[in-house]
Coordinates of C-alpha atoms and ligand atoms in Angstrom, one line a residue:
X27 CA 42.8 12.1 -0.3
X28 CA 42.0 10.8 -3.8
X29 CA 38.5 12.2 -4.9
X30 CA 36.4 10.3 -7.2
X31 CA 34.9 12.5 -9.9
X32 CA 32.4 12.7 -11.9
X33 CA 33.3 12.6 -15.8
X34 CA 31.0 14.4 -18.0
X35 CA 31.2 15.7 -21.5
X36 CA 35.1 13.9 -21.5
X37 CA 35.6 16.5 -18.8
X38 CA 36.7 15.2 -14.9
X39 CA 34.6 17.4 -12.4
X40 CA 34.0 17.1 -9.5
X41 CA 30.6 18.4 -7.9
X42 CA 29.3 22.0 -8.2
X43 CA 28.6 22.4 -4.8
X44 CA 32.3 21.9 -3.9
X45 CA 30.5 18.9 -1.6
X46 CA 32.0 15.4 -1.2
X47 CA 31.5 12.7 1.1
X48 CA 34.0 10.1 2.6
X49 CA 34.3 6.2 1.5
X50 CA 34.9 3.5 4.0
X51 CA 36.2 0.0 3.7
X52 CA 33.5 -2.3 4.9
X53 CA 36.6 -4.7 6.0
X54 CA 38.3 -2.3 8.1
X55 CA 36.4 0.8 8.4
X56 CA 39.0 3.0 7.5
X57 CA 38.4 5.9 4.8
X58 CA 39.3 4.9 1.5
X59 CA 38.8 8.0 0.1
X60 CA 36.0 10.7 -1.2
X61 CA 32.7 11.0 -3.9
X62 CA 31.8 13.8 -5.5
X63 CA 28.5 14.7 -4.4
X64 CA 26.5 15.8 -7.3
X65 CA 22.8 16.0 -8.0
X66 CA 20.2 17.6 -10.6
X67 CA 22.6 20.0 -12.2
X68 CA 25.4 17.4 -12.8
X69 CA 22.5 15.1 -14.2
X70 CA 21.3 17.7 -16.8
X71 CA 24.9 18.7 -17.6
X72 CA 26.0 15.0 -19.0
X73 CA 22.0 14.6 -20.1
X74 CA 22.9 17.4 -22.5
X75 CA 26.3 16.6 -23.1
X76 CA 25.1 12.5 -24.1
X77 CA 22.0 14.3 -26.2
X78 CA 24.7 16.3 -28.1
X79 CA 27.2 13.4 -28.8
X80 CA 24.5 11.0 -30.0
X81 CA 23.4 11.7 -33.2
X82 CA 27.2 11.6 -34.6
X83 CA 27.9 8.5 -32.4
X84 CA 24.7 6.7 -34.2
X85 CA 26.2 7.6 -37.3
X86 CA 29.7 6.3 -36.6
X87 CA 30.0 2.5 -38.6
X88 CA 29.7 0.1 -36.1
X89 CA 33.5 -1.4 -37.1
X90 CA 34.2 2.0 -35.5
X91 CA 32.5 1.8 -32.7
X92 CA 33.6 -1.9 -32.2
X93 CA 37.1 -0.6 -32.6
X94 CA 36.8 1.7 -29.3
X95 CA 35.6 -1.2 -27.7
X96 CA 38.3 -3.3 -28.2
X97 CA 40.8 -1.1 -27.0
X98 CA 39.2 -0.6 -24.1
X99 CA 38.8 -4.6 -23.4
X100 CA 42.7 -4.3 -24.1
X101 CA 43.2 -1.9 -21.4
X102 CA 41.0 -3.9 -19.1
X103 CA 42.9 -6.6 -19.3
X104 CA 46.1 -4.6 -19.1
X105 CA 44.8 -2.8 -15.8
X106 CA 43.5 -6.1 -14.3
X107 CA 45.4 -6.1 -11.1
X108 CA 44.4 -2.1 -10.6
X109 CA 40.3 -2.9 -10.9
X110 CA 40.6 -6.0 -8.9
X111 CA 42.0 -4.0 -5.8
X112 CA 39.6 -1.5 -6.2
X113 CA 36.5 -3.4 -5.9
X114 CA 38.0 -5.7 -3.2
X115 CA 39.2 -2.7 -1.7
X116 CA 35.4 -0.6 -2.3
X117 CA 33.0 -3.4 -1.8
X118 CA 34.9 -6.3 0.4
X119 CA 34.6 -9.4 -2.0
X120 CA 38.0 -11.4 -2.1
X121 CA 40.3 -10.4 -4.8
X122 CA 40.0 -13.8 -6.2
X123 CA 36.2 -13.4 -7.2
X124 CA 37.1 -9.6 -7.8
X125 CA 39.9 -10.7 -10.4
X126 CA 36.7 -13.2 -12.1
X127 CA 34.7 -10.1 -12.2
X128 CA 37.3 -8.0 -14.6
X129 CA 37.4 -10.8 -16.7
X130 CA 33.4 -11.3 -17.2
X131 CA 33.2 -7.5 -17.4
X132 CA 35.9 -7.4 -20.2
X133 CA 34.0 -10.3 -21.8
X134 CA 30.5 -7.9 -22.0
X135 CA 32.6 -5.4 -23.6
X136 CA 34.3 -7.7 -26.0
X137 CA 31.0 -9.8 -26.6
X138 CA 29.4 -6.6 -27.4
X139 CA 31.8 -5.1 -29.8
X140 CA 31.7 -8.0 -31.6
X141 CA 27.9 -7.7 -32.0
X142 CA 27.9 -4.1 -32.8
X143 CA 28.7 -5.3 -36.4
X144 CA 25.9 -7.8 -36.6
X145 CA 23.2 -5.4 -36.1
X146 CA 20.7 -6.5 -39.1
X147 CA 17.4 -5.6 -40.2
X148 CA 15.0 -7.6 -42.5
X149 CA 13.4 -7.3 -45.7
X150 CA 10.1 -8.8 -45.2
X151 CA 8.0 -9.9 -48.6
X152 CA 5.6 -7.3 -49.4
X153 CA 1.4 -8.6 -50.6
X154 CA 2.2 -5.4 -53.3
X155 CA 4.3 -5.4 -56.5
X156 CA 5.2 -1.9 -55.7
X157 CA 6.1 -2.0 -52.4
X158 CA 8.8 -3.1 -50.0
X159 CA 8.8 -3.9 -46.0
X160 CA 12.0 -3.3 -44.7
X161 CA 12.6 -3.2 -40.6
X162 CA 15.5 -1.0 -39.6
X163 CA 17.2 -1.6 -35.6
X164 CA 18.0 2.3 -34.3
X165 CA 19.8 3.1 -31.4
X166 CA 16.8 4.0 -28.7
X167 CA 18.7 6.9 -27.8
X168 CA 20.3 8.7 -24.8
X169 CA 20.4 5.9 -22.0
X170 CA 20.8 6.4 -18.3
X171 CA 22.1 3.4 -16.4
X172 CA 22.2 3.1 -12.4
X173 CA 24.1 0.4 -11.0
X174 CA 24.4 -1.6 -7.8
X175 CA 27.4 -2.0 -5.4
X176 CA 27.8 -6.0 -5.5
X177 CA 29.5 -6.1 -8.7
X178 CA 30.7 -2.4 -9.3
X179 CA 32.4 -3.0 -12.6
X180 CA 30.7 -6.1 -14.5
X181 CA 27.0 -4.5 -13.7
X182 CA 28.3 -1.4 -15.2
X183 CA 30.0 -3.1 -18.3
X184 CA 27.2 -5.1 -18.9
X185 CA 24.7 -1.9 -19.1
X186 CA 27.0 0.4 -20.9
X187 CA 29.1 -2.1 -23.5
X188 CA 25.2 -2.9 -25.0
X189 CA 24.0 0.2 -25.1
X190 CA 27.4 1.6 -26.8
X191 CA 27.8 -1.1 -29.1
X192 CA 24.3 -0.2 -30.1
X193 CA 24.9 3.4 -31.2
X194 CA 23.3 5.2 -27.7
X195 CA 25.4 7.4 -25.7
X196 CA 25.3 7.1 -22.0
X197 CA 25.0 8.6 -18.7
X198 CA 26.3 6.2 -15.5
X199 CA 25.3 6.4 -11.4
X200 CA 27.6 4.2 -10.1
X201 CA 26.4 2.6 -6.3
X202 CA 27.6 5.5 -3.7
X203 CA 29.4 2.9 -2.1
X204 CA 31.2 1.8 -5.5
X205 CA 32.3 5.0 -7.4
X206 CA 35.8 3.9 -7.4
X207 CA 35.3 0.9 -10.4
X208 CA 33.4 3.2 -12.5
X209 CA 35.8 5.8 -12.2
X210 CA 38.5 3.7 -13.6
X211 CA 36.3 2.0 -16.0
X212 CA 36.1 6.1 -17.4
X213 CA 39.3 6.8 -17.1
X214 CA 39.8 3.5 -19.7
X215 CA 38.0 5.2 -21.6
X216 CA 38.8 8.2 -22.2
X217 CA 42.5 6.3 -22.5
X218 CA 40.9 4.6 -25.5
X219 CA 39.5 8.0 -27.0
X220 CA 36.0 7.3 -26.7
X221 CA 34.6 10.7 -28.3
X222 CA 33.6 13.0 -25.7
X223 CA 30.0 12.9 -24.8
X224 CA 29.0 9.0 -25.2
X225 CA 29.9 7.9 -21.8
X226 CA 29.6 10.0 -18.8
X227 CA 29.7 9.7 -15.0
X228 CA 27.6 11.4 -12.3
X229 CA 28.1 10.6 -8.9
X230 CA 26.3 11.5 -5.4
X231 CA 22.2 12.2 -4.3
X232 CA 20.8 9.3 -6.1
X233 CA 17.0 10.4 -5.7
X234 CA 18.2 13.9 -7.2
X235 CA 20.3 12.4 -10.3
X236 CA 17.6 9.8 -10.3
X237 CA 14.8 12.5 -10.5
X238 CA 16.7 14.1 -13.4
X239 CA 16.6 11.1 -15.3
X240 CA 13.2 10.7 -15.5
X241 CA 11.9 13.6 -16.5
X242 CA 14.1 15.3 -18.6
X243 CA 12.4 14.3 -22.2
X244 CA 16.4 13.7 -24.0
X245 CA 16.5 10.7 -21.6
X246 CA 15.0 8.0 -23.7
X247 CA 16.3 4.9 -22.1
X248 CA 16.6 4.1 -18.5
X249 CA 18.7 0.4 -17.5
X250 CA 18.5 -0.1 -13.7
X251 CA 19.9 -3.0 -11.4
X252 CA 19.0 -2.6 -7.7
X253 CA 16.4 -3.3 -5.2
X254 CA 12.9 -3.6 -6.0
X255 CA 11.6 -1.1 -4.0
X256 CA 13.9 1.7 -5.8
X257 CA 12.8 -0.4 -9.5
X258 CA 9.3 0.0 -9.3
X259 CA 9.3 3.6 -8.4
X260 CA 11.2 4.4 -11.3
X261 CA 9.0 2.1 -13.5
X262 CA 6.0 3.9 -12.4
X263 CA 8.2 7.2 -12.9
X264 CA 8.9 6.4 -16.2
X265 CA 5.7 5.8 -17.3
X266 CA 4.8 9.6 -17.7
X267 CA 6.9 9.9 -20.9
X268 CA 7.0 6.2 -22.1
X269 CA 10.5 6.1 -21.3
X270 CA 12.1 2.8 -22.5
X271 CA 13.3 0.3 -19.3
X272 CA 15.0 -2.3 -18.0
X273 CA 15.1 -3.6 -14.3
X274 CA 17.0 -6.2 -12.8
X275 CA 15.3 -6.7 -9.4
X276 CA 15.8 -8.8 -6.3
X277 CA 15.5 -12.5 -6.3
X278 CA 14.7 -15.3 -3.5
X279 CA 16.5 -18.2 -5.4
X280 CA 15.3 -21.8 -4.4
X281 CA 18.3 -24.4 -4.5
X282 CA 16.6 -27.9 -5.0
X283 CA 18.5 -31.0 -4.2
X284 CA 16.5 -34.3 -5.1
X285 CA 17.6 -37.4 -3.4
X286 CA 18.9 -39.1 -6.7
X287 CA 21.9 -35.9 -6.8
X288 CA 25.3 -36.0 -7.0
X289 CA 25.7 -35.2 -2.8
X290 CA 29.4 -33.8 -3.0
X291 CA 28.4 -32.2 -6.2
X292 CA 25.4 -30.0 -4.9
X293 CA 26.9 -30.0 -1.5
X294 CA 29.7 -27.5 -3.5
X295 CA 27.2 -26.1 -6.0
X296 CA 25.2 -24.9 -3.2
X297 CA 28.3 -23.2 -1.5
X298 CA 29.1 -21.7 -5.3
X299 CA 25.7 -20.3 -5.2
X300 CA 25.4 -19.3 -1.4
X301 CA 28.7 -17.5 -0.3
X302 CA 29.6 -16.3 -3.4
X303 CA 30.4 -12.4 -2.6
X304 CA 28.7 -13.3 1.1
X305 CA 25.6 -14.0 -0.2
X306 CA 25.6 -10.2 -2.0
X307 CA 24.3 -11.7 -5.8
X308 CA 20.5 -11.3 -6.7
X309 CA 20.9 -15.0 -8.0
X310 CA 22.6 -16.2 -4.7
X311 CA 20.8 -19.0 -3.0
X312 CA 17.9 -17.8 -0.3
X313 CA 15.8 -21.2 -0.1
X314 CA 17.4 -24.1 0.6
X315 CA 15.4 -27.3 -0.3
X316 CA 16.7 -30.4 0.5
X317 CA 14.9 -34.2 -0.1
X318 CA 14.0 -35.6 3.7
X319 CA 15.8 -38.5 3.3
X320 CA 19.1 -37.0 2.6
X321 CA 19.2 -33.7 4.9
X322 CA 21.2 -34.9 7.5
X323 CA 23.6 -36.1 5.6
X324 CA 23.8 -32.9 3.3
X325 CA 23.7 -30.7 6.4
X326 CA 26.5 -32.3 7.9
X327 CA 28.8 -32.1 4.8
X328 CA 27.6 -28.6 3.9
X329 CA 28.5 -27.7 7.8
X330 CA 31.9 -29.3 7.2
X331 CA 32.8 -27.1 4.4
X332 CA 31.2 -24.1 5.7
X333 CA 33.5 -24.1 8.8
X334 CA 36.3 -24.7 6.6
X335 CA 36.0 -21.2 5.1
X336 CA 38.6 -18.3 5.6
X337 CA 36.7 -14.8 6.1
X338 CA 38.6 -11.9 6.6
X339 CA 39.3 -8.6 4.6
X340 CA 38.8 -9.4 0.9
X341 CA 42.4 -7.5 -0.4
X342 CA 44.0 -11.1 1.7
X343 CA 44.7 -13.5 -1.0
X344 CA 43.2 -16.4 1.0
X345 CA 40.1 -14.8 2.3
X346 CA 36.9 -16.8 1.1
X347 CA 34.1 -14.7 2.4
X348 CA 34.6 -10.9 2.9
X349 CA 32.3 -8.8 4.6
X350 CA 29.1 -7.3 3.9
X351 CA 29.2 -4.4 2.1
X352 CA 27.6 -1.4 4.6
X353 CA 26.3 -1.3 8.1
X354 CA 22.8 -1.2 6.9
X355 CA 23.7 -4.8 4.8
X356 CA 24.9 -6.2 8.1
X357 CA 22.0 -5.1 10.3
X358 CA 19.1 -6.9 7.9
X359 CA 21.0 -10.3 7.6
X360 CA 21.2 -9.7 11.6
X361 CA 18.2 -9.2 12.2
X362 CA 17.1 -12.4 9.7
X363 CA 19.0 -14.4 11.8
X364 CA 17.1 -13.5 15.3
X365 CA 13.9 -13.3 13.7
X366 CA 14.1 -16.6 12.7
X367 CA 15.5 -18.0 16.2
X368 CA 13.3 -16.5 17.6
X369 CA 10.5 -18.7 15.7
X370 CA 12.2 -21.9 16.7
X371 CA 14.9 -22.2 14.0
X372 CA 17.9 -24.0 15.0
X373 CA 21.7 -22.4 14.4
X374 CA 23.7 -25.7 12.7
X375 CA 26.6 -23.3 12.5
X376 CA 27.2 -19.2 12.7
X377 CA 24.8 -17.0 13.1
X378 CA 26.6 -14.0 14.7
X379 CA 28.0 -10.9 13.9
X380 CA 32.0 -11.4 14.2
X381 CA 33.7 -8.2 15.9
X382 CA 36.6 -9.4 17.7
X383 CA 40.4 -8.8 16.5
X384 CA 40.9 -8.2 12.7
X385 CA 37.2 -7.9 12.0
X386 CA 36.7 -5.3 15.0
X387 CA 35.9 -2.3 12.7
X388 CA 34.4 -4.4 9.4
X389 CA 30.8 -5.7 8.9
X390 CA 31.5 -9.2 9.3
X391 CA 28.6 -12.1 9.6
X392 CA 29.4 -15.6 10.2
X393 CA 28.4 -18.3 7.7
X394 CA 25.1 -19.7 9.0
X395 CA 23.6 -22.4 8.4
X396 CA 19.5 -22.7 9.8
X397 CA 17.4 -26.0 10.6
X398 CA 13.7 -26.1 11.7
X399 CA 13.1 -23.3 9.4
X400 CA 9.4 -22.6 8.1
X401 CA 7.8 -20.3 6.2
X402 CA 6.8 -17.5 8.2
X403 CA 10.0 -16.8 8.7
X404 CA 11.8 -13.4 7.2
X405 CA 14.7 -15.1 5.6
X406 CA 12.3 -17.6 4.0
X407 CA 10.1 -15.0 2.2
X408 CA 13.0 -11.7 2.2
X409 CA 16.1 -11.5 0.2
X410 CA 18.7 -11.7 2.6
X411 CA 22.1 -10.4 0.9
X412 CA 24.2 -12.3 3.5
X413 CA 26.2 -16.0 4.3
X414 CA 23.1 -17.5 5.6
X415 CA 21.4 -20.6 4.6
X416 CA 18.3 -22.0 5.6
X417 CA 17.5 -25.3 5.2
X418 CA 13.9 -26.3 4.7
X419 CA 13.2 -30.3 3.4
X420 CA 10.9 -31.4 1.8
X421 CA 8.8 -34.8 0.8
X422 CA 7.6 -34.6 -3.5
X423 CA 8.6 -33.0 -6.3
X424 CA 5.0 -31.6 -6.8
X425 CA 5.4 -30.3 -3.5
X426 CA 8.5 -28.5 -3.5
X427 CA 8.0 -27.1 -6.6
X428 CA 4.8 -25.3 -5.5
X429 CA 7.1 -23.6 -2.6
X430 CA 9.5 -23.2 -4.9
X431 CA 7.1 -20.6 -7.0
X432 CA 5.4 -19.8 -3.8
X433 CA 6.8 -16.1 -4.0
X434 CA 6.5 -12.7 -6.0
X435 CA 10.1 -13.1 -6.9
X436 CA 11.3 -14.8 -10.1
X437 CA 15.1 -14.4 -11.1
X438 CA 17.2 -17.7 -10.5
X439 CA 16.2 -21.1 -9.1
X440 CA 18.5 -24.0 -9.4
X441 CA 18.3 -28.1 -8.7
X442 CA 20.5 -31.2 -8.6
X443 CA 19.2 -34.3 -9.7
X444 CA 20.4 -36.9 -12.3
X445 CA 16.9 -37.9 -13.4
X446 CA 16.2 -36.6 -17.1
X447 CA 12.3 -36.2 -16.8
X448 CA 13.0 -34.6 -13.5
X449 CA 15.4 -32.2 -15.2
X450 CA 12.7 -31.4 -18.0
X451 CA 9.8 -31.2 -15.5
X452 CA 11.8 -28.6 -13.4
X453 CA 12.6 -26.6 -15.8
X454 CA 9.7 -26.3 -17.4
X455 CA 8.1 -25.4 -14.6
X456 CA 9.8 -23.4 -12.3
X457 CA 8.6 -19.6 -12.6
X458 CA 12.2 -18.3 -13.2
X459 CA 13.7 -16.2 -15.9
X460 CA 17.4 -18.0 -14.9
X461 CA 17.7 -21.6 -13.8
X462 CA 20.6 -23.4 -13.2
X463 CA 20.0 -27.6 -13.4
X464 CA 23.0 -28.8 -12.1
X465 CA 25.2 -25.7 -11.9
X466 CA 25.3 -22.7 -9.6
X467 CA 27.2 -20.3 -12.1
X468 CA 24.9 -19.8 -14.8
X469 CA 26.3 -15.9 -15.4
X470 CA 27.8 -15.8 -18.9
X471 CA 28.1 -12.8 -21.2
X472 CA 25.6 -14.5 -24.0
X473 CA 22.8 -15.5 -22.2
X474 CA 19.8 -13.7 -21.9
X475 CA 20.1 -12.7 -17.8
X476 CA 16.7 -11.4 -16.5
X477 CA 13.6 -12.4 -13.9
X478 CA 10.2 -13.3 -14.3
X479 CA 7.6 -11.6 -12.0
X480 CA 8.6 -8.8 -9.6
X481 CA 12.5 -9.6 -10.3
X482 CA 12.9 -7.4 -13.4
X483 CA 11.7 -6.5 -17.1
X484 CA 14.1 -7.3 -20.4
X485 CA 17.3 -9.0 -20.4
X486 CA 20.9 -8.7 -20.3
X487 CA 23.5 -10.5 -22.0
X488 CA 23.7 -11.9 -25.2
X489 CA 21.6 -10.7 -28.3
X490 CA 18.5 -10.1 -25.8
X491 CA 20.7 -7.6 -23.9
X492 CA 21.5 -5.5 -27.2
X493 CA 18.3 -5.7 -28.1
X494 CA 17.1 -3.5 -25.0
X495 CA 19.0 -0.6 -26.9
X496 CA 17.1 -0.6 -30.1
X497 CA 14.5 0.5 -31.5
X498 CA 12.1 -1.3 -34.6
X499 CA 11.6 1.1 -37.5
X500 CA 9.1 -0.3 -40.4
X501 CA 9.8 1.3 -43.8
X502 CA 6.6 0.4 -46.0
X503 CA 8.5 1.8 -49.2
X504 CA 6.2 2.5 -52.2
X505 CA 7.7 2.8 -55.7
Ligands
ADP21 P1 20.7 -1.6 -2.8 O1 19.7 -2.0 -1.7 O2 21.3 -2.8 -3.5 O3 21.6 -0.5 -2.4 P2 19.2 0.3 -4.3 O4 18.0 0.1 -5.2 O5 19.0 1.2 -3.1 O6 19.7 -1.1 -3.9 O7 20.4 0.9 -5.1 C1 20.7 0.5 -6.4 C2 21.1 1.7 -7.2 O8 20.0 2.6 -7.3 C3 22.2 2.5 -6.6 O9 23.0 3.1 -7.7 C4 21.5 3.6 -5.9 O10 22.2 4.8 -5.7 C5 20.3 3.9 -6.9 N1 19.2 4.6 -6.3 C6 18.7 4.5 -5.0 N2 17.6 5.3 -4.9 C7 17.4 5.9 -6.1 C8 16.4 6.7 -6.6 N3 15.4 7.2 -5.8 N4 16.4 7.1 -7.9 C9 17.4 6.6 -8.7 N5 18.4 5.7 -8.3 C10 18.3 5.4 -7.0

C-alpha cells in the first residue's frame, strides 16, 4: 500500500514512530492508501531544516526564484490528469471540478512567479537635506501553512506559491484526509529542483505539529485555512510571540435574489455557488434569500435543476455532486436537516442520507432544498458544508440586508439584481470581505480573497496575498 510521506529538508520520510494510519475514499469507503503519522519531532525537524534554507533562499534574485516556479507550473500542467484523480480520488469532488482546481492552483503559482519580480520598495522625500527614507519589503521569514481538505491542492498553492515567491521558506500540514495532493505537489517540486529546505511536508497529529508551530521562535509566519474554532485558538496561540498570521475562516454566505433578476440566471448562479464540491467551499451559499413575489417560481426551477443532477463517486466523468468528504461532514449536514424539520421546515426536495446500491459504503447526502425556514434554525445561523439550501424570502431591501449582516460571519455574500443603485447599495453595504453581484465564482488568483469579522484576518490572492509574506523595513539614511 502506497504510503504518503512526509518531505522534509528535500528528504522523503516517513514518521519516526514507524506509525501510519489508513485513508478511505469517502465515495466508496475503500482504503486508498496510508499517512505518515508524525508529530512534534517531524515539526521541529523541517522547522530547522526551513530556518536553515532561508537566509540563502532570501538572497536568491527573485528571476531565480520565479524560474523554479515556472517549472513547476510546467509540470503541473504536464501532471494534470495525475492530481485531478487524486483529489477526486482523496476528497470525492467530481473530476471535472477537480481538473478546474489544478488549473487555478497552477495559476497561483504562475501568478506569483510573475510577481516575485515586482517586489518594490519606495523612496519617500525626506524634510532633511541630508537624509533619505527608503522602505525595503523582506521576506517575514520561516512560514508554516496548514491547509484544509476541500481543495487539497489550490489551498495549498495558494499559501505556499506567495510565500515562496516572496523569499520565505515553508513548512506544509496538509488536511489528514488530503495528504495525497500535497504529496505530489512536493514531489513537483523536488522534480523542479527546488533547493532543499524551502518547502517541506509534515503530515499526521495536527494539535502536535500544530503545537510545534507556535512556539518554536524560528516560526515567524503562520497562514491557516480551516474552521474557526481551530483559527482562533491558534490566533490567541500566536499571540505569545507576535507571530505573524493569516486565517481564512468559515463563512455563512447570503445569496440575494431581488425580484428585478435575471430568474434563469440566478436560478444557475445559485446552483454554481450551492453544490459546487457538495456544498464543501467556505464561500458556498448557506442563506438563501429570495424576493416574496418570485419564490415560488424560483423554487420550482431551482427544484427542477436540482433533481436533474447526477451524484455518485466523483472519479465518474458524469458525476455532478460527489460525497461529503468524512463521516463526521455527513453527520452535521444530517443532523441540520432534522433540526430544522423538526422546527417546521418543509423538505421541497432531498433531505436524506442516500445508502442504497453504489453509494452503500460512501457519505452521500441528497441535494435538499428547505421552505418555511426561520431563523432559529441551525442551518440558518451554522455553516453547513453540505447540498442543502434553505430558502428564506423576504419583503425590502433594507430588510434583507439587515439579516443578511445579521451574523458573526463575514467572507462571501452574493445578489442578483439588474438595478444599478441596488447593485451600489449592496455592495456597499453588505459586511463581506468577498461579494459576488451577479456571479457566483468570484475565486480568481488576483483578487484579494479574505472575510470580514470572525471569517478570517489578511488576504489571499493577488498583490494583497504576497503582501502577507513581507515585512516593511524603514531605512532613515543620514549622509
Ligand atoms: P475542518 O473542519 O475543515 O476539518 P479544521 O480547522 O479542523 O477544519 O482543519 C483545518 C486544518 O487545521 C487541517 O489541516 C487540520 O489538520 C488542522 N488542525 C486541526 N486542529 C489543529 C490544531 N489544534 N492545530 C493546528 N492545526 C490543526
Amino acid at each position: 500500500m502506497t504510503e504518503r510521506k512526509m518531505y522534509i529538508n528535500g528528504q522523503w520520510m516517513g514518521s519516526i514512530s514507524g506509525k501510519a494510519t489508513a485513508l478511505r475514499s469517502p465515495a466508496t469507503g475503500k482504503v486508498i492508501g496510508e499517512i505518515a503519522s508524525g508529530g512534534r519531532e517531524e515539526a521541529r525537524l523541517a522547522i530547522t531544516a526551513a530556518h536553515e534554507a532561508f537566509a540563502e533562499w532570501a538572497a536568491t534574485p527573485a528571476r531565480e526564484r520565479a524560474a523554479y516556479m515556472q517549472k513547476v507550473v510546467q509540470l503541473m500542467h504536464e501532471n494534470k490528469a495525475e492530481l485531478a484523480h487524486m483529489i477526486s480520488l482523496e476528497m470525492g469532488k467530481p473530476i471535472r471540478e477537480a481538473r478546474g482546481e489544478v488549473d487555478i492552483a497552477a495559476d497561483y503559482v504562475q501568478w506569483n512567479a510573475e510577481e516575485a519580480k515586482r517586489i518594490y520598495g519606495d523612496l519617500i522625500p525626506s524634510n532633511a537635506k541630508h537624509k533619505r527614507i527608503l522602505v525595503l519589503r523582506q521576506p517575514v521569514g520561516v512560514t508554516a501553512a496548514i491547509t484544509p481538505w476541500n481543495f487539497p491542492l489550490s489551498m495549498v498553492t495558494r499559501k505556499m506559491a506567495p510565500a515562496i515567491a516572496a523569499g520565505c521558506t515553508v513548512i506544509l500540514k496538509p488536511a489528514k484526509q488530503t495528504p495525497g495532493s500535497a504529496v505530489m505537489f512536493f514531489e513537483l517540486l523536488e522534480k523542479a529542483g527546488l533547493p532543499r529546505g524551502v518547502a517541506n511536508l509534515v503530515l499526521g497529529n495536527a494539535s502536535e505539529i500544530g503545537a510545534e508551530f507556535i512556539s518554536n521562535p524560528l516560526v515567524k509566519k503562520i497562514t491557516f485555512t480551516g474552521s474557526t474554532e481551530i483559527g482562533k485558538q491558534l490566533l490567541s496561540q500566536a499571540a505569545h510571540q507576535v507571530k505573524r498570521v493569516s486565517m481564512e475562516l468559515g463563512g455563512h454566505a447570503p445569496f440575494i435574489v431581488f425580484p428585478d433578476a435575471d430568474l434563469e440566471k440566478a436560478v444557475d448562479g445559485l446552483i454554481a455557488s450551492k453544490f459546487r464540491n457538495s456544498g464543501q467551499t467556505c464561500i458556498c451559499t448557506n442563506r438563501l434569500y429570495v424576493h416574496s413575489t418570485i419564490v415560488e417560481s424560483f423554487a420550482s426551477l431551482l427544484k427542477e435543476k436540482v433533481q436533474a443532477m447526477v451524484m455518485g463517486n466523483g472519479l465518474l466523468e458524469e458525476v455532478e455532486l460527489g460525497p461529503i468528504v468524512d463521516q463526521i461532514g455527513l453527520q452535521k449536514v444530517d443532523e441540520q436537516v432534522r433540526d430544522a424539520v423538526g422546527k417546521g421546515a418543509t423538505v421541497l426536495c432531498g433531505g436524506s442520507i442516500r445508502k442504497e446500491g453504489e453509494f452503500s459504503n460512501g457519505n452521500f447526502f441528497e441535494p435538499t432544498i428547505l421552505l418555511d425556514v426561520d431563523d432559529t434554525m441551525q442551518v440558518v445561523r451554522e455553516e453547513t458544508f453540505g447540498p442543502v439550501v434553505p430558502i428564506l424570502p423576504f419583503e425590502t431591501e433594507e430588510e434583507v440586508l439587515q439579516k443578511a449582516n445579521d451574523t458573526t460571519f463575514g467572507l462571501a455574500a452574493y445578489f442578483y439584481t439588474q438595478d444599478l443603485g441596488r447593485t451600489i447599495r449592496m455592495y456597499e453595504k453588505l459586511e463581506y470581505g468577498i461579494i459576488g453581484a451577479n456571479d457566483p465564482v468570484p475565486t480568481t488568483v488576483q483578487a484579494p480573497f479574505g472575510g470580514y469579522k470572525e471569517s478570517g484576518l489578511g488576504r489571499e490572492g493577488g498583490y494583497h496575498g504576497l503582501e502577507g509574506f513581507l515585512e516593511i523595513k524603514y531605512v532613515s539614511l543620514g549622509f
